[in-house]
PDB file of C-alpha atoms in Angstrom:
ATOM      1  CA  MET A  25       0.000   0.000   0.000  1.00 43.00           C
ATOM      2  CA  VAL A  26       2.759   2.467   0.922  1.00 42.00           C
ATOM      3  CA  LYS A  27       4.736   1.851  -2.273  1.00 44.00           C
ATOM      4  CA  LYS A  28       1.567   2.255  -4.331  1.00 47.00           C
ATOM      5  CA  PHE A  29       0.784   5.504  -2.532  1.00 45.00           C
ATOM      6  CA  ILE A  30       4.269   6.846  -3.198  1.00 45.00           C
ATOM      7  CA  LYS A  31       3.972   6.089  -6.903  1.00 44.00           C
ATOM      8  CA  GLU A  32       0.587   7.811  -7.022  1.00 52.00           C
ATOM      9  CA  ALA A  33       1.930  10.823  -5.078  1.00 47.00           C
ATOM     10  CA  VAL A  34       4.815  11.152  -7.498  1.00 42.00           C
ATOM     11  CA  SER A  35       2.446  10.930 -10.447  1.00 45.00           C
ATOM     12  CA  ARG A  36       0.182  13.627  -9.017  1.00 45.00           C
ATOM     13  CA  SER A  37       2.881  16.094  -8.053  1.00 41.00           C
ATOM     14  CA  ALA A  38       5.447  15.681 -10.818  1.00 41.00           C
ATOM     15  CA  GLU A  39       5.094  18.029 -13.752  1.00 41.00           C
ATOM     16  CA  SER A  40       6.958  15.637 -16.023  1.00 41.00           C
ATOM     17  CA  ASP A  41       8.167  12.045 -16.134  1.00 48.00           C
ATOM     18  CA  ASP A  42      11.689  13.322 -15.542  1.00 46.00           C
ATOM     19  CA  ASP A  43      10.633  15.091 -12.364  1.00 44.00           C
ATOM     20  CA  GLY A  44       8.902  11.966 -11.136  1.00 44.00           C
ATOM     21  CA  ARG A  45      12.065   9.905 -11.571  1.00 46.00           C
ATOM     22  CA  LYS A  46      13.898  12.320  -9.272  1.00 45.00           C
ATOM     23  CA  LEU A  47      12.085  10.908  -6.246  1.00 45.00           C
ATOM     24  CA  THR A  48      14.413   7.929  -6.335  1.00 43.00           C
ATOM     25  CA  SER A  49      17.510   9.449  -7.896  1.00 44.00           C
ATOM     26  CA  MET A  50      17.779  12.306  -5.398  1.00 41.00           C
ATOM     27  CA  THR A  51      18.207   9.908  -2.470  1.00 41.00           C
ATOM     28  CA  ASP A  52      21.519   8.780  -3.974  1.00 44.00           C
ATOM     29  CA  PRO A  53      24.316  10.846  -2.391  1.00 40.00           C
ATOM     30  CA  THR A  54      26.510  10.226  -5.443  1.00 38.00           C
ATOM     31  CA  ASN A  55      23.932  11.983  -7.608  1.00 41.00           C
ATOM     32  CA  PRO A  56      24.529  15.748  -8.040  1.00 34.00           C
ATOM     33  CA  GLY A  57      20.764  16.183  -7.635  1.00 36.00           C
ATOM     34  CA  ALA A  58      21.121  15.115  -4.020  1.00 41.00           C
ATOM     35  CA  GLN A  59      22.697  18.480  -3.238  1.00 46.00           C
ATOM     36  CA  SER A  60      20.842  21.739  -2.769  1.00 49.00           C
ATOM     37  CA  PRO A  61      20.684  23.897  -5.916  1.00 47.00           C
ATOM     38  CA  ASP A  62      23.579  26.139  -4.818  1.00 51.00           C
ATOM     39  CA  GLY A  63      25.495  23.339  -3.122  1.00 56.00           C
ATOM     40  CA  SER A  64      25.495  25.145   0.235  1.00 62.00           C
ATOM     41  CA  GLY A  65      22.578  23.554   2.063  1.00 81.00           C
ATOM     42  CA  PRO A  66      21.541  20.031   3.023  1.00 91.00           C
ATOM     43  CA  SER A  67      20.308  17.693   0.326  1.00 93.00           C
ATOM     44  CA  ASP A  68      16.652  16.731   0.085  1.00 93.00           C
ATOM     45  CA  ALA A  69      17.548  13.230   1.293  1.00 94.00           C
ATOM     46  CA  THR A  70      19.319  14.695   4.328  1.00 96.00           C
ATOM     47  CA  ILE A  71      16.224  16.726   5.177  1.00 96.00           C
ATOM     48  CA  LEU A  72      13.922  13.727   4.775  1.00 96.00           C
ATOM     49  CA  ASN A  73      16.193  11.614   6.979  1.00 97.00           C
ATOM     50  CA  PHE A  74      16.019  14.364   9.600  1.00 97.00           C
ATOM     51  CA  ALA A  75      12.223  14.121   9.374  1.00 96.00           C
ATOM     52  CA  LEU A  76      12.429  10.327   9.628  1.00 98.00           C
ATOM     53  CA  ASN A  77      14.299  10.613  12.939  1.00 98.00           C
ATOM     54  CA  LEU A  78      11.478  12.782  14.296  1.00 98.00           C
ATOM     55  CA  GLU A  79       8.824  10.410  12.978  1.00 98.00           C
ATOM     56  CA  TYR A  80      10.535   7.468  14.686  1.00 99.00           C
ATOM     57  CA  LEU A  81      10.157   9.309  18.002  1.00 99.00           C
ATOM     58  CA  GLU A  82       6.506  10.178  17.489  1.00 98.00           C
ATOM     59  CA  ALA A  83       5.598   6.720  16.194  1.00 99.00           C
ATOM     60  CA  GLU A  84       7.242   4.985  19.146  1.00 99.00           C
ATOM     61  CA  PHE A  85       5.535   7.325  21.607  1.00 99.00           C
ATOM     62  CA  TYR A  86       2.023   6.908  20.216  1.00 99.00           C
ATOM     63  CA  LEU A  87       2.235   3.223  19.332  1.00 99.00           C
ATOM     64  CA  ARG A  88       3.399   2.280  22.805  1.00 99.00           C
ATOM     65  CA  ALA A  89       0.674   4.445  24.362  1.00 99.00           C
ATOM     66  CA  THR A  90      -2.090   2.804  22.335  1.00 99.00           C
ATOM     67  CA  THR A  91      -0.853  -0.760  21.736  1.00 98.00           C
ATOM     68  CA  GLY A  92       1.867  -1.362  24.300  1.00 98.00           C
ATOM     69  CA  GLN A  93       4.331  -2.100  21.501  1.00 98.00           C
ATOM     70  CA  GLY A  94       6.531   0.005  19.257  1.00 98.00           C
ATOM     71  CA  LEU A  95       7.511  -0.235  15.612  1.00 99.00           C
ATOM     72  CA  PRO A  96       8.281  -3.711  14.263  1.00 98.00           C
ATOM     73  CA  ASP A  97      11.989  -4.450  13.868  1.00 98.00           C
ATOM     74  CA  GLU A  98      11.808  -4.407  10.075  1.00 98.00           C
ATOM     75  CA  MET A  99      10.757  -0.743  10.211  1.00 99.00           C
ATOM     76  CA  THR A 100      13.728   0.357  12.322  1.00 99.00           C
ATOM     77  CA  THR A 101      16.759  -0.745  10.296  1.00 98.00           C
ATOM     78  CA  GLY A 102      18.889   1.372   7.981  1.00 98.00           C
ATOM     79  CA  THR A 103      22.103   3.345   7.890  1.00 98.00           C
ATOM     80  CA  GLY A 104      23.721   4.461  11.121  1.00 97.00           C
ATOM     81  CA  THR A 105      23.488   2.788  14.505  1.00 97.00           C
ATOM     82  CA  ARG A 106      20.139   1.251  15.336  1.00 98.00           C
ATOM     83  CA  GLY A 107      19.164   2.134  18.893  1.00 98.00           C
ATOM     84  CA  GLU A 108      16.731   0.743  21.423  1.00 98.00           C
ATOM     85  CA  VAL A 109      13.734   2.464  22.997  1.00 98.00           C
ATOM     86  CA  THR A 110      13.571   2.842  26.760  1.00 98.00           C
ATOM     87  CA  GLY A 111      10.288   3.426  28.547  1.00 97.00           C
ATOM     88  CA  GLY A 112       6.815   3.451  27.115  1.00 96.00           C
ATOM     89  CA  GLY A 113       3.693   1.551  28.006  1.00 96.00           C
ATOM     90  CA  MET A 114       0.032   1.284  27.185  1.00 98.00           C
ATOM     91  CA  VAL A 115      -2.092   4.075  28.638  1.00 98.00           C
ATOM     92  CA  ASN A 116      -5.247   3.044  30.494  1.00 98.00           C
ATOM     93  CA  PHE A 117      -7.295   5.821  28.911  1.00 98.00           C
ATOM     94  CA  SER A 118     -10.316   6.930  30.918  1.00 98.00           C
ATOM     95  CA  ASN A 119     -11.681   9.143  28.139  1.00 98.00           C
ATOM     96  CA  PRO A 120     -12.765   7.150  25.059  1.00 98.00           C
ATOM     97  CA  VAL A 121     -12.363  10.237  22.864  1.00 98.00           C
ATOM     98  CA  VAL A 122      -8.697  10.611  23.795  1.00 98.00           C
ATOM     99  CA  ARG A 123      -8.149   6.883  23.313  1.00 98.00           C
ATOM    100  CA  THR A 124      -9.744   6.963  19.865  1.00 98.00           C
ATOM    101  CA  PHE A 125      -7.793   9.900  18.466  1.00 98.00           C
ATOM    102  CA  ALA A 126      -4.563   8.611  20.045  1.00 99.00           C
ATOM    103  CA  ARG A 127      -5.005   5.401  18.061  1.00 99.00           C
ATOM    104  CA  GLU A 128      -5.576   7.360  14.863  1.00 98.00           C
ATOM    105  CA  ILE A 129      -2.475   9.489  15.420  1.00 98.00           C
ATOM    106  CA  ALA A 130      -0.435   6.362  16.164  1.00 99.00           C
ATOM    107  CA  SER A 131      -1.526   4.870  12.845  1.00 98.00           C
ATOM    108  CA  ASP A 132      -0.643   8.074  10.992  1.00 98.00           C
ATOM    109  CA  GLU A 133       2.823   8.248  12.548  1.00 98.00           C
ATOM    110  CA  ARG A 134       3.507   4.620  11.662  1.00 98.00           C
ATOM    111  CA  GLN A 135       2.573   5.366   8.066  1.00 98.00           C
ATOM    112  CA  HIS A 136       4.835   8.430   8.047  1.00 98.00           C
ATOM    113  CA  VAL A 137       7.763   6.207   9.009  1.00 98.00           C
ATOM    114  CA  ALA A 138       6.827   3.706   6.307  1.00 98.00           C
ATOM    115  CA  PHE A 139       6.448   6.448   3.695  1.00 96.00           C
ATOM    116  CA  LEU A 140       9.787   8.106   4.392  1.00 96.00           C
ATOM    117  CA  ARG A 141      11.628   4.788   4.586  1.00 97.00           C
ATOM    118  CA  SER A 142      10.203   3.726   1.233  1.00 95.00           C
ATOM    119  CA  ALA A 143      10.978   7.079  -0.374  1.00 92.00           C
ATOM    120  CA  LEU A 144      14.564   7.021   0.881  1.00 94.00           C
ATOM    121  CA  GLY A 145      15.113   3.352   0.104  1.00 95.00           C
ATOM    122  CA  GLU A 146      18.530   2.014   1.060  1.00 95.00           C
ATOM    123  CA  HIS A 147      19.568   5.486   2.216  1.00 95.00           C
ATOM    124  CA  ALA A 148      16.992   5.630   5.037  1.00 98.00           C
ATOM    125  CA  VAL A 149      18.544   5.974   8.474  1.00 98.00           C
ATOM    126  CA  SER A 150      17.827   3.446  11.182  1.00 99.00           C
ATOM    127  CA  ARG A 151      15.907   4.309  14.316  1.00 99.00           C
ATOM    128  CA  PRO A 152      18.242   6.008  16.799  1.00 99.00           C
ATOM    129  CA  ALA A 153      18.191   5.312  20.527  1.00 99.00           C
ATOM    130  CA  ILE A 154      15.050   6.899  21.987  1.00 99.00           C
ATOM    131  CA  SER A 155      14.202   7.743  25.592  1.00 98.00           C
ATOM    132  CA  LEU A 156      10.549   7.751  26.594  1.00 98.00           C
ATOM    133  CA  ASP A 157      11.174   7.719  30.337  1.00 97.00           C
ATOM    134  CA  THR A 158      13.886   9.890  31.914  1.00 97.00           C
ATOM    135  CA  SER A 159      13.583  12.435  29.108  1.00 98.00           C
ATOM    136  CA  PHE A 160       9.990  13.261  30.002  1.00 98.00           C
ATOM    137  CA  THR A 161      10.897  13.617  33.660  1.00 98.00           C
ATOM    138  CA  ALA A 162      13.751  15.959  32.735  1.00 97.00           C
ATOM    139  CA  ALA A 163      11.467  18.035  30.507  1.00 97.00           C
ATOM    140  CA  ALA A 164       8.672  18.218  33.079  1.00 98.00           C
ATOM    141  CA  THR A 165      11.129  19.163  35.833  1.00 97.00           C
ATOM    142  CA  ALA A 166      12.749  21.888  33.734  1.00 96.00           C
ATOM    143  CA  ALA A 167       9.305  23.269  32.917  1.00 96.00           C
ATOM    144  CA  GLY A 168       8.250  23.314  36.564  1.00 97.00           C
ATOM    145  CA  LEU A 169       5.454  20.850  35.887  1.00 97.00           C
ATOM    146  CA  ILE A 170       6.834  18.606  38.634  1.00 97.00           C
ATOM    147  CA  LYS A 171       9.259  19.179  41.520  1.00 97.00           C
ATOM    148  CA  PRO A 172      12.893  18.017  41.420  1.00 97.00           C
ATOM    149  CA  GLY A 173      13.074  14.380  42.460  1.00 97.00           C
ATOM    150  CA  GLU A 174       9.574  13.571  41.222  1.00 98.00           C
ATOM    151  CA  ILE A 175       8.925  11.356  38.199  1.00 98.00           C
ATOM    152  CA  PHE A 176       6.722  12.299  35.264  1.00 98.00           C
ATOM    153  CA  ASP A 177       5.124   9.259  33.637  1.00 98.00           C
ATOM    154  CA  PRO A 178       3.559  10.218  30.274  1.00 98.00           C
ATOM    155  CA  TYR A 179       1.676   6.924  30.221  1.00 98.00           C
ATOM    156  CA  ALA A 180       0.123   7.194  33.694  1.00 98.00           C
ATOM    157  CA  ASN A 181      -3.160   8.839  32.677  1.00 98.00           C
ATOM    158  CA  ASP A 182      -4.928  10.843  29.985  1.00 98.00           C
ATOM    159  CA  LEU A 183      -3.662  14.246  31.118  1.00 98.00           C
ATOM    160  CA  ASN A 184      -0.021  13.198  31.351  1.00 98.00           C
ATOM    161  CA  PHE A 185      -0.317  11.658  27.902  1.00 99.00           C
ATOM    162  CA  LEU A 186      -1.730  14.905  26.504  1.00 99.00           C
ATOM    163  CA  PHE A 187       1.017  16.981  28.129  1.00 98.00           C
ATOM    164  CA  ALA A 188       3.611  14.672  26.563  1.00 98.00           C
ATOM    165  CA  ALA A 189       1.914  14.770  23.171  1.00 98.00           C
ATOM    166  CA  PHE A 190       1.857  18.572  23.358  1.00 97.00           C
ATOM    167  CA  LEU A 191       5.635  18.558  23.803  1.00 94.00           C
ATOM    168  CA  PHE A 192       6.026  16.788  20.453  1.00 91.00           C
ATOM    169  CA  GLU A 193       3.244  17.980  18.183  1.00 92.00           C
ATOM    170  CA  ASP A 194       3.962  21.700  17.931  1.00 91.00           C
ATOM    171  CA  VAL A 195       7.637  20.878  17.398  1.00 93.00           C
ATOM    172  CA  GLY A 196       6.743  18.578  14.509  1.00 92.00           C
ATOM    173  CA  VAL A 197       4.663  21.264  12.806  1.00 93.00           C
ATOM    174  CA  SER A 198       7.348  23.927  13.165  1.00 92.00           C
ATOM    175  CA  ALA A 199      10.030  21.484  11.986  1.00 93.00           C
ATOM    176  CA  PHE A 200       8.249  20.717   8.714  1.00 91.00           C
ATOM    177  CA  LYS A 201       7.391  24.401   8.250  1.00 92.00           C
ATOM    178  CA  GLY A 202      11.052  25.303   8.651  1.00 91.00           C
ATOM    179  CA  ALA A 203      12.351  22.504   6.425  1.00 90.00           C
ATOM    180  CA  ALA A 204       9.946  22.909   3.503  1.00 86.00           C
ATOM    181  CA  PRO A 205      11.696  25.944   1.922  1.00 87.00           C
ATOM    182  CA  LEU A 206      14.971  23.990   1.882  1.00 90.00           C
ATOM    183  CA  LEU A 207      13.602  21.258  -0.387  1.00 90.00           C
ATOM    184  CA  SER A 208      14.613  21.673  -4.019  1.00 89.00           C
ATOM    185  CA  ASN A 209      12.538  18.921  -5.632  1.00 88.00           C
ATOM    186  CA  LYS A 210       8.835  19.642  -6.112  1.00 84.00           C
ATOM    187  CA  THR A 211       7.913  16.000  -5.527  1.00 84.00           C
ATOM    188  CA  TYR A 212       9.527  16.042  -2.109  1.00 85.00           C
ATOM    189  CA  LEU A 213       7.926  19.420  -1.416  1.00 88.00           C
ATOM    190  CA  ASP A 214       4.489  17.977  -2.151  1.00 88.00           C
ATOM    191  CA  ALA A 215       5.104  15.093   0.255  1.00 88.00           C
ATOM    192  CA  ALA A 216       6.452  17.453   2.928  1.00 89.00           C
ATOM    193  CA  ALA A 217       3.372  19.656   2.582  1.00 91.00           C
ATOM    194  CA  GLY A 218       1.188  16.618   3.192  1.00 92.00           C
ATOM    195  CA  LEU A 219       3.196  15.607   6.250  1.00 93.00           C
ATOM    196  CA  LEU A 220       3.042  19.178   7.576  1.00 94.00           C
ATOM    197  CA  ALA A 221      -0.731  19.256   7.169  1.00 95.00           C
ATOM    198  CA  THR A 222      -1.141  15.960   9.005  1.00 96.00           C
ATOM    199  CA  GLU A 223       1.091  17.063  11.868  1.00 96.00           C
ATOM    200  CA  ALA A 224      -0.869  20.318  12.107  1.00 96.00           C
ATOM    201  CA  TYR A 225      -4.125  18.365  12.404  1.00 97.00           C
ATOM    202  CA  HIS A 226      -2.541  16.263  15.164  1.00 98.00           C
ATOM    203  CA  ALA A 227      -1.327  19.347  17.016  1.00 97.00           C
ATOM    204  CA  GLY A 228      -4.771  20.923  16.766  1.00 97.00           C
ATOM    205  CA  ILE A 229      -6.406  17.820  18.196  1.00 98.00           C
ATOM    206  CA  VAL A 230      -4.010  17.690  21.144  1.00 98.00           C
ATOM    207  CA  ARG A 231      -4.297  21.420  21.861  1.00 98.00           C
ATOM    208  CA  SER A 232      -8.107  21.196  21.713  1.00 98.00           C
ATOM    209  CA  ALA A 233      -8.163  18.202  24.052  1.00 98.00           C
ATOM    210  CA  LEU A 234      -5.961  20.056  26.530  1.00 98.00           C
ATOM    211  CA  TYR A 235      -8.213  23.100  26.273  1.00 98.00           C
ATOM    212  CA  ASN A 236     -11.196  20.936  27.188  1.00 97.00           C
ATOM    213  CA  GLU A 237      -9.247  19.651  30.192  1.00 98.00           C
ATOM    214  CA  GLY A 238      -8.463  23.244  31.123  1.00 98.00           C
ATOM    215  CA  MET A 239     -12.137  24.147  31.175  1.00 97.00           C
ATOM    216  CA  ILE A 240     -12.534  21.456  33.849  1.00 97.00           C
ATOM    217  CA  ASP A 241      -9.344  22.242  35.764  1.00 97.00           C
ATOM    218  CA  ASP A 242      -7.861  25.703  35.269  1.00 96.00           C
ATOM    219  CA  ALA A 243      -4.431  24.441  36.343  1.00 98.00           C
ATOM    220  CA  VAL A 244      -4.103  22.694  32.982  1.00 98.00           C
ATOM    221  CA  PHE A 245      -3.737  26.040  31.208  1.00 98.00           C
ATOM    222  CA  ALA A 246      -0.817  26.915  33.477  1.00 97.00           C
ATOM    223  CA  GLY A 247       0.752  23.495  32.915  1.00 98.00           C
ATOM    224  CA  VAL A 248       0.608  23.849  29.147  1.00 98.00           C
ATOM    225  CA  GLN A 249       2.098  27.337  29.354  1.00 97.00           C
ATOM    226  CA  LYS A 250       4.982  26.020  31.450  1.00 97.00           C
ATOM    227  CA  LEU A 251       5.777  23.423  28.786  1.00 97.00           C
ATOM    228  CA  SER A 252       5.541  26.062  26.072  1.00 95.00           C
ATOM    229  CA  ASP A 253       7.861  28.381  28.005  1.00 94.00           C
ATOM    230  CA  ALA A 254      10.327  25.523  28.476  1.00 94.00           C
ATOM    231  CA  ARG A 255      10.448  24.885  24.739  1.00 93.00           C
ATOM    232  CA  ASN A 256      10.840  28.596  24.144  1.00 93.00           C
ATOM    233  CA  SER A 257      13.833  28.710  26.491  1.00 92.00           C
ATOM    234  CA  LEU A 258      15.596  26.036  24.453  1.00 92.00           C
ATOM    235  CA  ASP A 259      15.086  26.982  20.812  1.00 83.00           C
ATOM    236  CA  GLY A 260      16.760  30.373  20.577  1.00 76.00           C
ATOM    237  CA  PRO A 261      16.120  34.050  21.344  1.00 80.00           C
ATOM    238  CA  VAL A 262      12.846  34.462  19.424  1.00 79.00           C
ATOM    239  CA  ASP A 263       9.733  34.244  21.616  1.00 81.00           C
ATOM    240  CA  ASP A 264       7.381  32.330  19.319  1.00 85.00           C
ATOM    241  CA  ASP A 265       6.187  29.264  21.231  1.00 90.00           C
ATOM    242  CA  GLN A 266       2.634  29.566  22.538  1.00 94.00           C
ATOM    243  CA  GLY A 267       0.369  27.870  25.022  1.00 92.00           C
ATOM    244  CA  ILE A 268      -3.361  27.297  24.552  1.00 95.00           C
ATOM    245  CA  GLY A 269      -4.629  30.448  26.240  1.00 95.00           C
ATOM    246  CA  THR A 270      -7.039  30.671  29.156  1.00 96.00           C
ATOM    247  CA  SER A 271     -10.657  29.852  29.882  1.00 95.00           C
ATOM    248  CA  ALA A 272     -11.531  33.396  28.816  1.00 96.00           C
ATOM    249  CA  GLU A 273      -9.528  33.448  25.575  1.00 95.00           C
ATOM    250  CA  ALA A 274      -8.456  30.410  23.572  1.00 95.00           C
ATOM    251  CA  ASN A 275      -5.218  30.150  21.614  1.00 91.00           C
ATOM    252  CA  LEU A 276      -5.660  26.828  19.860  1.00 93.00           C
ATOM    253  CA  VAL A 277      -3.753  27.868  16.729  1.00 92.00           C
ATOM    254  CA  PRO A 278      -0.253  29.228  17.442  1.00 90.00           C
ATOM    255  CA  THR A 279       0.441  31.809  14.741  1.00 90.00           C
ATOM    256  CA  ASP A 280       2.189  35.121  14.180  1.00 88.00           C
ATOM    257  CA  ALA A 281       0.497  38.512  13.733  1.00 89.00           C
ATOM    258  CA  ASP A 282      -0.475  37.542  10.183  1.00 92.00           C
ATOM    259  CA  GLY A 283      -2.168  34.323  11.268  1.00 93.00           C
ATOM    260  CA  ILE A 284       0.667  32.199   9.843  1.00 91.00           C
ATOM    261  CA  ALA A 285       2.174  29.238  11.678  1.00 90.00           C
ATOM    262  CA  TYR A 286       5.816  29.710  12.572  1.00 89.00           C
ATOM    263  CA  GLY A 287       8.699  27.434  11.639  1.00 91.00           C
ATOM    264  CA  ARG A 288      11.908  26.312  13.302  1.00 92.00           C
ATOM    265  CA  SER A 289      15.326  25.518  11.912  1.00 92.00           C
ATOM    266  CA  ALA A 290      16.575  21.953  12.255  1.00 94.00           C
ATOM    267  CA  GLN A 291      19.071  23.201  14.829  1.00 94.00           C
ATOM    268  CA  SER A 292      16.348  24.798  16.962  1.00 94.00           C
ATOM    269  CA  VAL A 293      14.264  21.633  16.772  1.00 95.00           C
ATOM    270  CA  LEU A 294      17.268  19.663  18.001  1.00 96.00           C
ATOM    271  CA  ASN A 295      17.736  22.061  20.915  1.00 95.00           C
ATOM    272  CA  ILE A 296      14.243  21.088  22.054  1.00 95.00           C
ATOM    273  CA  VAL A 297      14.412  17.325  21.551  1.00 97.00           C
ATOM    274  CA  TYR A 298      17.909  17.213  23.075  1.00 98.00           C
ATOM    275  CA  LEU A 299      16.607  19.348  25.991  1.00 97.00           C
ATOM    276  CA  ASN A 300      19.666  21.572  25.684  1.00 96.00           C
ATOM    277  CA  ALA A 301      19.829  25.241  24.698  1.00 94.00           C
ATOM    278  CA  GLY A 302      23.462  24.943  23.633  1.00 95.00           C
ATOM    279  CA  PRO A 303      25.197  23.190  20.746  1.00 96.00           C
ATOM    280  CA  THR A 304      25.274  19.421  21.222  1.00 96.00           C
ATOM    281  CA  ASN A 305      24.726  16.264  19.198  1.00 97.00           C
ATOM    282  CA  SER A 306      22.793  14.153  21.705  1.00 98.00           C
ATOM    283  CA  GLY A 307      20.612  14.204  24.800  1.00 98.00           C
ATOM    284  CA  GLY A 308      17.014  14.312  25.929  1.00 98.00           C
ATOM    285  CA  PHE A 309      14.775  12.131  23.814  1.00 98.00           C
ATOM    286  CA  TYR A 310      17.765  11.036  21.687  1.00 99.00           C
ATOM    287  CA  PRO A 311      20.434   9.870  24.178  1.00 98.00           C
ATOM    288  CA  SER A 312      22.882   9.005  21.380  1.00 98.00           C
ATOM    289  CA  GLY A 313      21.766  11.684  18.952  1.00 98.00           C
ATOM    290  CA  LEU A 314      20.053  11.455  15.573  1.00 98.00           C
ATOM    291  CA  ASN A 315      21.199   9.290  12.697  1.00 98.00           C
ATOM    292  CA  GLY A 316      22.128  11.195   9.547  1.00 97.00           C
ATOM    293  CA  ASP A 317      23.916  14.413   8.678  1.00 96.00           C
ATOM    294  CA  LEU A 318      21.596  16.805  10.560  1.00 95.00           C
ATOM    295  CA  ALA A 319      22.364  15.990  14.182  1.00 96.00           C
ATOM    296  CA  MET A 320      23.990  19.064  15.775  1.00 96.00           C
ATOM    297  CA  SER A 321      21.770  21.504  17.632  1.00 95.00           C
ATOM    298  CA  GLY A 322      22.211  25.249  17.580  1.00 89.00           C
ATOM    299  CA  GLY A 323      23.311  27.737  20.200  1.00 77.00           C
ATOM    300  CA  ALA A 324      21.698  30.745  21.793  1.00 55.00           C
ATOM    301  CA  ALA A 325      21.341  32.480  18.427  1.00 46.00           C
ATOM    302  CA  SER A 326      19.842  29.566  16.476  1.00 46.00           C
TER     303      SER A 326
END
């Protein structure tokens, strides 16, 4: 099904047969087309492998929350060092609505991994080591969501799951928004636009669910804002991350003054997932770093 979808996507988005053939040829690092047009930026394949690393994290998080199991082994191999996943467990959802949309998101994220792996072929990176336990505690502690010495379990209940999902979803949207202009091939750009749209739907669902929780318990609004502020403290000097508002005024769609969603550079995204505001190549949710050429986070000016 995935391979058929890819062929159909190429057919729809390519303006010519030659453009369609680039979907495969541009993943070959020996092909000049694998470089950015001016040779100064990352290749399309490098950008897609960066996205694949992020999709591995989201897929493992949601699949374990909804099924108790992660990606099958055959979907985690590739170039670079294949890592294990620590933590994760099936959530005993009390709200059937949250359980239902969590399952749908899990399915989408699994398909994203399958799509990117098929598009990249033998050049797809393997799943890196992923932390779904101590990383969440570190993030929640830094945000002030819990006190030092306490443990944050994202799989303990519906609200913890939603807080954890919020950490990821807005980052995914801003990552694809930031990466899209760097893609040189229109076929890849079409696929990236589709992935961005899906991630935006996911983020909207999670933000809306948290808003509903906030209308029941006002402390939820403060908790979300703490997580947003924590992300904002990691990704550089620009104050663009946003919470979900208050009971009096919702902010379900985080945009700028023109109503446009903001993007992040790959380096700023890595600052967040590494839980480190400085330059580093590992940490946080990726204890051994990402696989691929985009693995170093930025500094204070990223």
